Structure formats: C-alpha cells, structure tokens
mmCIF file of C-alpha atoms in Angstrom:
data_model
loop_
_atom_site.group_PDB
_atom_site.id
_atom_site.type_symbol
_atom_site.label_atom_id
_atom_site.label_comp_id
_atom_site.label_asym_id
_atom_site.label_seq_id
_atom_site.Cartn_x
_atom_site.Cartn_y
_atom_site.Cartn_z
ATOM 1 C CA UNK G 1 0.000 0.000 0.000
ATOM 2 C CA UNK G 2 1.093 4.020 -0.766
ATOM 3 C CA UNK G 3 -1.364 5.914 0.669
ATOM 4 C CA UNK G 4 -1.057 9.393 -0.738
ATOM 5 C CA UNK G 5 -3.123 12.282 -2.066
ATOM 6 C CA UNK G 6 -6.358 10.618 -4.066
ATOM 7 C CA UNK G 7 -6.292 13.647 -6.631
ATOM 8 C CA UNK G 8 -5.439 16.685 -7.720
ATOM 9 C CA UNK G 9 -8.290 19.172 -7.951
ATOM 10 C CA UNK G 10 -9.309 21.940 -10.369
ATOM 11 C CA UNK G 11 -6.876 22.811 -12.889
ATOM 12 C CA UNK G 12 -6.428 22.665 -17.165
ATOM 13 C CA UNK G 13 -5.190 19.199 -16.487
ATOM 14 C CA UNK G 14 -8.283 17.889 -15.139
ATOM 15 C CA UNK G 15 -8.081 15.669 -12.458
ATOM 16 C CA UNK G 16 -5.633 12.651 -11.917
ATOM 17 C CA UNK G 17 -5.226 9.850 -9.815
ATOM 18 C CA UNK G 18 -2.641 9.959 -7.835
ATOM 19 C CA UNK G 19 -2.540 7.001 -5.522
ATOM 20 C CA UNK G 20 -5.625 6.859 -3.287
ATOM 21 C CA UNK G 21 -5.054 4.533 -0.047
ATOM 22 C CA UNK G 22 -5.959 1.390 -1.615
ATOM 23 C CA UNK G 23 -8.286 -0.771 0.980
ATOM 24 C CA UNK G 24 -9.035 -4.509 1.015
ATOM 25 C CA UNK G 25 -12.880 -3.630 0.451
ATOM 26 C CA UNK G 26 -14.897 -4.815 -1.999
ATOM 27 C CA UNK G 27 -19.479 21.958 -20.211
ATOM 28 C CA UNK G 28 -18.957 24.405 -16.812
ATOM 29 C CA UNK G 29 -21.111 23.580 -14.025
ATOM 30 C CA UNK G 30 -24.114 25.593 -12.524
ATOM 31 C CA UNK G 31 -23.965 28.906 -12.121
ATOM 32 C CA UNK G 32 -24.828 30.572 -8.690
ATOM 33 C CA UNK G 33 -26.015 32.856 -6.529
ATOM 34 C CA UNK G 34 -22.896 34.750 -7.530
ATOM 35 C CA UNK G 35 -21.850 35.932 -11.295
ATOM 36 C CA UNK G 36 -19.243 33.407 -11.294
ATOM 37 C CA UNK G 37 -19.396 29.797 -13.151
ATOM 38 C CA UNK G 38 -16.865 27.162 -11.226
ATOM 39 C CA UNK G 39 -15.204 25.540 -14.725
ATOM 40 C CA UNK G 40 -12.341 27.341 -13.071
ATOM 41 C CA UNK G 41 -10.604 27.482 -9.918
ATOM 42 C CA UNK G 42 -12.577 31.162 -8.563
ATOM 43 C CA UNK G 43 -11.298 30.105 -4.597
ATOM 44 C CA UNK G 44 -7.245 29.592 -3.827
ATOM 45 C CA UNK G 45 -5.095 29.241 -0.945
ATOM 46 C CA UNK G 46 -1.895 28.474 0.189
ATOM 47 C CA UNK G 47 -1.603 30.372 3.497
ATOM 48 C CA UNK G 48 -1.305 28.267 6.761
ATOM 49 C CA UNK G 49 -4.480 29.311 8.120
ATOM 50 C CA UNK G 50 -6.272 26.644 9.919
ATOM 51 C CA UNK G 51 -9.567 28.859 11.347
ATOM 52 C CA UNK G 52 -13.019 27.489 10.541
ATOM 53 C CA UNK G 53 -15.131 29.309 8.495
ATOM 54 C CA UNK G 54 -18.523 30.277 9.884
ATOM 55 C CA UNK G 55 -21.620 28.620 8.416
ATOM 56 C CA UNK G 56 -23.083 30.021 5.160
ATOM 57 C CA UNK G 57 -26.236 29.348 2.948
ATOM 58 C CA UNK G 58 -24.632 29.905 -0.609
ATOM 59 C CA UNK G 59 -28.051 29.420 -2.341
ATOM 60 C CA UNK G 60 -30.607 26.099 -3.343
ATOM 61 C CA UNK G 61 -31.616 24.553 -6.415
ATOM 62 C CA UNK G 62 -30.189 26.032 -9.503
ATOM 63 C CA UNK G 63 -29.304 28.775 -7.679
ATOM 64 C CA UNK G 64 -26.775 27.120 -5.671
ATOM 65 C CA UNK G 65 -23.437 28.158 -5.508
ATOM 66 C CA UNK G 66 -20.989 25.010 -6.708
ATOM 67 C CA UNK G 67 -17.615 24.909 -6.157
ATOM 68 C CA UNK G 68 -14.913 23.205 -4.569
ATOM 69 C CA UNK G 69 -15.371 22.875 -0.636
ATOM 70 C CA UNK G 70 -18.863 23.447 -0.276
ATOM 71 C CA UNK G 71 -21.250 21.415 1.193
ATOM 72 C CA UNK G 72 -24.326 20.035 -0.861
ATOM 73 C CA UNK G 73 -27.566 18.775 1.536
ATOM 74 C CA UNK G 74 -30.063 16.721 0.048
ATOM 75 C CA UNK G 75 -33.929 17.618 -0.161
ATOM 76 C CA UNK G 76 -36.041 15.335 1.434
ATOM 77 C CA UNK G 77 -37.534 14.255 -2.167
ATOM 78 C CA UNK G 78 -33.846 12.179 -2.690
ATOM 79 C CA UNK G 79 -33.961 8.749 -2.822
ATOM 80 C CA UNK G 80 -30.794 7.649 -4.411
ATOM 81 C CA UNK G 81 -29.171 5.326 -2.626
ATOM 82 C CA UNK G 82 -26.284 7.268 -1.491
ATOM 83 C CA UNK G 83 -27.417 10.903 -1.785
ATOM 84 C CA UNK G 84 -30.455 10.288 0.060
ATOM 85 C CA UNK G 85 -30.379 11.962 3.237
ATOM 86 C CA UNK G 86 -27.008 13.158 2.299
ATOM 87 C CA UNK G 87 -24.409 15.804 3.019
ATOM 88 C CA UNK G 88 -21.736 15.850 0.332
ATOM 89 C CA UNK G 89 -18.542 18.234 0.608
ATOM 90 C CA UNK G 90 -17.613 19.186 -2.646
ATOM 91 C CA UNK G 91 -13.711 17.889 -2.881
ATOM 92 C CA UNK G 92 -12.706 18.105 -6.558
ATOM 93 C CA UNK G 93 -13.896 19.662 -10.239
ATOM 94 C CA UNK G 94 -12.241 18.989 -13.593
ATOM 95 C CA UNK G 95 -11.937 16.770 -15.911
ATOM 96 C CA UNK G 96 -11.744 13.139 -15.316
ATOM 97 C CA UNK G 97 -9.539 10.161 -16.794
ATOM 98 C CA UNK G 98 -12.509 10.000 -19.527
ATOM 99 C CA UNK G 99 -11.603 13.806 -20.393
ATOM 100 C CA UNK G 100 -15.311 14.422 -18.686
ATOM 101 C CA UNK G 101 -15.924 17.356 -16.784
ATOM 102 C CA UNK G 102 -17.244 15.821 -13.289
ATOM 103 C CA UNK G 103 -17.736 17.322 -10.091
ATOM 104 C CA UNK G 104 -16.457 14.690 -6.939
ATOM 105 C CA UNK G 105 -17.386 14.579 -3.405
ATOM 106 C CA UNK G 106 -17.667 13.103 -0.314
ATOM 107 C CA UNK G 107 -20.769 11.912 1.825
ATOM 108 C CA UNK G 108 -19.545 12.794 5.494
ATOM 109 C CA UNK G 109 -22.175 11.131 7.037
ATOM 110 C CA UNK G 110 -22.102 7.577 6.145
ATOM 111 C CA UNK G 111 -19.970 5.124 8.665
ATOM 112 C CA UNK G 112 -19.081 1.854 7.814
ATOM 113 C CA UNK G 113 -18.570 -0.808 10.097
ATOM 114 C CA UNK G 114 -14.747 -0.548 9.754
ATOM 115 C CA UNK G 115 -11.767 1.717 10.784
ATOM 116 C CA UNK G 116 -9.178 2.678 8.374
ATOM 117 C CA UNK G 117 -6.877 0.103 10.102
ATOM 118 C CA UNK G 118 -8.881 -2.851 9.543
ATOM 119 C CA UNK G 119 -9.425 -1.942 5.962
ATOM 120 C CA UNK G 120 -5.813 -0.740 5.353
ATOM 121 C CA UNK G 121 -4.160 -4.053 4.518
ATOM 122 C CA UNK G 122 -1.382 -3.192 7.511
ATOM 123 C CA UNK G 123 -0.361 0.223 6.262
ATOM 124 C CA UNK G 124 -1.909 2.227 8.471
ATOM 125 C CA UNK G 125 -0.760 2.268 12.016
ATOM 126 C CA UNK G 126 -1.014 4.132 15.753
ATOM 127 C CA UNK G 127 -4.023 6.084 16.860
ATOM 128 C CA UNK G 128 -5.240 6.974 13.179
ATOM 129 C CA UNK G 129 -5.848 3.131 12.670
ATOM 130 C CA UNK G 130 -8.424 3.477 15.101
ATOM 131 C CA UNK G 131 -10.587 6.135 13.271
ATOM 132 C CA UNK G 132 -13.576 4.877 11.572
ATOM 133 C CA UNK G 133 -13.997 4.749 7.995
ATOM 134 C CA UNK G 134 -16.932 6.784 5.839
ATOM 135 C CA UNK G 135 -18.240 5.843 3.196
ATOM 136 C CA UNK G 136 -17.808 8.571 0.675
ATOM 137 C CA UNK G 137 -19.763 7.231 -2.436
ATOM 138 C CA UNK G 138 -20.437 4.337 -4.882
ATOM 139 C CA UNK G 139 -17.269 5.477 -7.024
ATOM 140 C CA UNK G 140 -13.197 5.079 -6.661
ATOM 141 C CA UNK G 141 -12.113 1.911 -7.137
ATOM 142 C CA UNK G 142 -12.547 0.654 -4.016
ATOM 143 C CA UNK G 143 -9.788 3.666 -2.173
ATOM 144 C CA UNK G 144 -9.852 5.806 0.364
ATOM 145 C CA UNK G 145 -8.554 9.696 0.675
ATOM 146 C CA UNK G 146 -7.992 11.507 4.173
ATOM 147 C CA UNK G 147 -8.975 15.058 4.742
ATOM 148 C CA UNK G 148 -7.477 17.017 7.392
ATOM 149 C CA UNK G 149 -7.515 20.599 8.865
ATOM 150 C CA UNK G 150 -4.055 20.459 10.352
ATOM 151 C CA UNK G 151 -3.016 22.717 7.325
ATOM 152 C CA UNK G 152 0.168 21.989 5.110
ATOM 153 C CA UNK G 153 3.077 22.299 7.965
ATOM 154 C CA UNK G 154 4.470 19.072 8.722
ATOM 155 C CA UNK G 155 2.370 17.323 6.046
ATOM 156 C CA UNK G 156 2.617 16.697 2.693
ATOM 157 C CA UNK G 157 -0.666 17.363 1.535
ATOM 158 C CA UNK G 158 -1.644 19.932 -1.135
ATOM 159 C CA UNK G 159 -3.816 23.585 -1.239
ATOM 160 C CA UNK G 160 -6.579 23.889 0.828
ATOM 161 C CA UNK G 161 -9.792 22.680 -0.660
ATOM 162 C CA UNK G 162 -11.344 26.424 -1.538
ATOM 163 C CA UNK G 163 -12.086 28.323 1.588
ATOM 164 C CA UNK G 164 -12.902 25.256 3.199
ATOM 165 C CA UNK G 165 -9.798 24.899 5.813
ATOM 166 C CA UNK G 166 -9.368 21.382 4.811
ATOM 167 C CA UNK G 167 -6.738 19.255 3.495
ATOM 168 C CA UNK G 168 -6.512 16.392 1.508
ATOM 169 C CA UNK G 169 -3.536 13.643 2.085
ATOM 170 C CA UNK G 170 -0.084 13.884 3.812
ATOM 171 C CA UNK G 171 -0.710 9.843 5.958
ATOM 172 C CA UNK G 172 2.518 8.932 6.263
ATOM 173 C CA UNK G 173 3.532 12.360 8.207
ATOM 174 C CA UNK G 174 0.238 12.331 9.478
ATOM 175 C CA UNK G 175 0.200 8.872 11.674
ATOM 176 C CA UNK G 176 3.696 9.842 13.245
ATOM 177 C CA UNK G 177 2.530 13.306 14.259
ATOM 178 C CA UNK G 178 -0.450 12.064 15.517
ATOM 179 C CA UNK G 179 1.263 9.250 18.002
ATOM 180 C CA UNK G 180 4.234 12.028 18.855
ATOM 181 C CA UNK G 181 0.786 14.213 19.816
ATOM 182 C CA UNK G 182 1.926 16.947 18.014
ATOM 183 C CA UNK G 183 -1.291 16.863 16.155
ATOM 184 C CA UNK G 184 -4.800 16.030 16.959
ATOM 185 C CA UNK G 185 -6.223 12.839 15.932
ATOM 186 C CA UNK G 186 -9.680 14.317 15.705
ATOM 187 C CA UNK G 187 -9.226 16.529 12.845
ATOM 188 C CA UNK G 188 -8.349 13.738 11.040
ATOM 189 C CA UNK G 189 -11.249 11.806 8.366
ATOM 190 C CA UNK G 190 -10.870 8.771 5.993
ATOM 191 C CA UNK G 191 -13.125 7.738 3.061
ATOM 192 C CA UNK G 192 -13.997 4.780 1.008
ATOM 193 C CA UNK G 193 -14.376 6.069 -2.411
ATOM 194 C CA UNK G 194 -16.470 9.186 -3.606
ATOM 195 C CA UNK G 195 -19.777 10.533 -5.424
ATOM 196 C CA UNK G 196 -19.139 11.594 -8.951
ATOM 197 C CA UNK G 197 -21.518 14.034 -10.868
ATOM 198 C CA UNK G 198 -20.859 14.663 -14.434
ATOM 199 C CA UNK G 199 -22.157 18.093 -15.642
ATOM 200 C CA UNK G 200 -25.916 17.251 -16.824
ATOM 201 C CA UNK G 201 -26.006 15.215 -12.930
ATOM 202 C CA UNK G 202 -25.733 18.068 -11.183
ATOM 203 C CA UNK G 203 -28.083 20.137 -13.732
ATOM 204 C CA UNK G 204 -31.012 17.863 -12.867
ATOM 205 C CA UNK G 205 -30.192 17.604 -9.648
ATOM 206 C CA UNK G 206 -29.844 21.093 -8.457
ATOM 207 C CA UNK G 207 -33.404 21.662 -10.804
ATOM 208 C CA UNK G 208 -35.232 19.136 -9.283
ATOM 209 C CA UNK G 209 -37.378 21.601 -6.667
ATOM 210 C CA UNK G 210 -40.694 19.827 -5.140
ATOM 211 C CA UNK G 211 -44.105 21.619 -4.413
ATOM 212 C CA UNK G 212 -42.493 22.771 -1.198
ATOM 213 C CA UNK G 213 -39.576 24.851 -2.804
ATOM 214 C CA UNK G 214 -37.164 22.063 -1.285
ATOM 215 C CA UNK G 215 -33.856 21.146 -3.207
ATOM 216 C CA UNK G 216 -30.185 20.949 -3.114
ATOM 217 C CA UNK G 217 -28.695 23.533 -1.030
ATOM 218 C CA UNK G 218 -25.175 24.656 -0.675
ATOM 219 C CA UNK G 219 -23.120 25.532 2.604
ATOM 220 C CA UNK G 220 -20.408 26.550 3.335
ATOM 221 C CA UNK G 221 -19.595 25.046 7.074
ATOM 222 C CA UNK G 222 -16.762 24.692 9.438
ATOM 223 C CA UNK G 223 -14.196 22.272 9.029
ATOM 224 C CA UNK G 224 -15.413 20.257 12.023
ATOM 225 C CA UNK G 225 -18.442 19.506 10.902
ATOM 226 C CA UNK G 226 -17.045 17.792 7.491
ATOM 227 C CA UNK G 227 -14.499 15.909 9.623
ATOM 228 C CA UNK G 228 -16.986 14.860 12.511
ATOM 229 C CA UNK G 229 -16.232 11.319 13.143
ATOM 230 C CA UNK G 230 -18.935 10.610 15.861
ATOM 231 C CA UNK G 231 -21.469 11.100 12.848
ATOM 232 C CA UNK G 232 -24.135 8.187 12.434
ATOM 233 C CA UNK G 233 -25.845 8.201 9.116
ATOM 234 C CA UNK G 234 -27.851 11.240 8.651
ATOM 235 C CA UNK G 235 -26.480 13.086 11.156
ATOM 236 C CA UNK G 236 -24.835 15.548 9.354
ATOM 237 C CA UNK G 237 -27.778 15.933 6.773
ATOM 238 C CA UNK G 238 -30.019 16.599 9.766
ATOM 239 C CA UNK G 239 -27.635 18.798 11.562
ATOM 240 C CA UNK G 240 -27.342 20.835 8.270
ATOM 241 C CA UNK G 241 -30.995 20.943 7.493
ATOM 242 C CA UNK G 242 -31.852 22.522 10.613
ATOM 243 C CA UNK G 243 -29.367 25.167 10.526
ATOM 244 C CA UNK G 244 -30.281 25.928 6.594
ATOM 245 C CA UNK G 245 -33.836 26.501 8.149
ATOM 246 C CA UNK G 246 -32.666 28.965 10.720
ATOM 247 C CA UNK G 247 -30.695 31.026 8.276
ATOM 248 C CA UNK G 248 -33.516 31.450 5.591
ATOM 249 C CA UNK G 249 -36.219 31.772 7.984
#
C-alpha cells in the first residue's frame, strides 16, 4: 500500500489519480447565486491558516453556488441510494480520466462498520488506525482519501480545498505526528471512495425543486463539521438541514 493524495483538484489538467489509499474492500457547471461559473478554480489558498469558516447558505436549487469545498444537503424528495439523506462536501472539479468534466465529493455522514486500520491491509498504524472509515460514495475503485484541517506544515498534503480549511492527504507524516501528539487525531477523516456528478447530474439535480420549494442547497460550514467522526448516518444531513432553516427563515 502508498497511501497518498487521491487527486489533484481543479486545474487545465483535469483531475488525476494519484494514488488513493488502496483498501481490502470490496461543459462548466451551474452557475450561482454569484456571477461566477466554477469551470475554473474562482477560490485559492496556500496560506497556513487553519480557522473554521462560519456557516453560510450559498443558495438552493439552480441557484446554488458550486464549487470546490462546499457542502451540498439533500432535499427530502432524494432517494438515491447514497445521496439520500445526504451531506456531500464538494472535494474536486475537472476533468476526469474520460476527459469528462465531473464534479467529486464526499458523503460525510455515512460510517461503515470498519476503521481505516482494519481496511488498510497493515499500512496504516497508531491512533489513526483506530478512526472509523466513511463511506464517501459508490465510485473510486474501491480507495480511500484523508482530509485534514491540520493545514500543510508538517504534512505533505496539497492547497486547501477552496475556503474550506481542509486538506486532503499527507498519511505517512500524518500517523507519526499524531502518536508524537503533536497533532490532533480528531481533525483527522478517511473515506472509502467518492460521489461523482458529471455536468448534466448536477443540472437535474440542483433543478429538481418539489411543491415545497425544497432542493439541493449549498453551505459553506466549518471544518469540524465535514471531519466529525462521531457522525451516524444522517447526522450531518439533519444537523445541516436545521441550521439551513434557521438562516432562511
């Protein structure tokens, strides 16, 4: 096993594997509430700031705002599988190995049965062995990715995920910090595969609007809510919907 950084994230290139943690388990999108399209890279840093961002509605149904480290909350008229009663943070747009133009994500509220030790064929070791594994989507080829808020000193991982004040890889540092407790094992998150959404996906998706008004809305949230690891299924969904209410009340 080399568990590294799962993929790159929005750039000409597109994106490209680059070594997910293997386990032993089985046109532009939408515009928003803002002027801006997100077939480009419109959020970027590289500072060392770690500091959640506060909670923010960023808009519903085609009016959503989609780009990379939001959250996307399901409307209670989804029943897919995986997205129903889902909260998805937004980890990666560009262009796939088919040369498609997807949008990826996570579901961070989705446990499996497993921690990333059991599931890590041996590779993964200390106090982040213990830390239970999500299951991020039905897509991936059966890997899994770890997102962080520990920023990028001491760990190789890459740019912050937009605004979002996560991270995504850097184990190997990662598991000796951890058991050295130079870093806290809580901000810490693994998960099995992802949710993919080509273009016309998350068209239909973000249209679909019941008699209610309920859809797809977008969130900005704090980093410790994506990286919650006490989260049962639905949790975060729940947790999310509620506060959406209170902010467009």
């Amino acid at each position: 096993m080399h568990p590294t950084q799962s993929y790159s994230r929005t750039q000409s290139a597109g994106i490209s594997s680059r070594g997910a943690i293997p386990t032993t388990a089985t046109s532009s999108t939408t515009t928003a509430t803002t002027t801006t399209t997100t077939t480009t890279r419109i959020y970027q840093s590289s500072g060392e700031d770690t500091q959640e961002q506060p909670l923010r509605f960023l808009g519903k149904g085609d009016r959503a705002l989609i780009r990379e480290g939001v959250v996307l909350v399901a409307p209670t008229h989804e029943y897919d599988h995986f997205l129903m009663r889902s909260a998805v943070f937004i980890h990666a747009i560009g262009l796939n190995e088919y040369n498609e133009h997807v949008t990826r994500g996570v579901i961070i509220d989705h446990p499996t049965a497993f921690t990333m030790g059991e599931m890590g064929g041996g590779s993964i070791y200390g106090t982040l062995a213990h830390k239970p594994l999500y299951q991020g989507g039905d897509q991936g080829n059966d890997s899994a990715m770890m997102l962080h808020s520990h920023g990028q000193s001491g760990i190789g991982s890459g740019a912050m995920i937009g605004t979002s004040c996560i991270y995504e890889g850097g184990i190997y540092d990662a598991m000796d910090l951890v058991d050295d407790g130079k870093m806290d094992s809580e901000k810490f998150k693994f998960f099995f595969n992802h949710i993919e959404f080509s273009d016309a996906d998350l068209e239909g998706m973000l249209a679909a609007t019941d008699s209610d008004g309920d859809a797809w809305a977008s969130l900005e949230v704090p980093s410790s809510v994506v990286l919650n690891n006490d989260f049962e299924r639905g949790d975060g969904w729940s947790y999310l919907r509620n506060q959406i209410r209170q902010l467009t009340a």
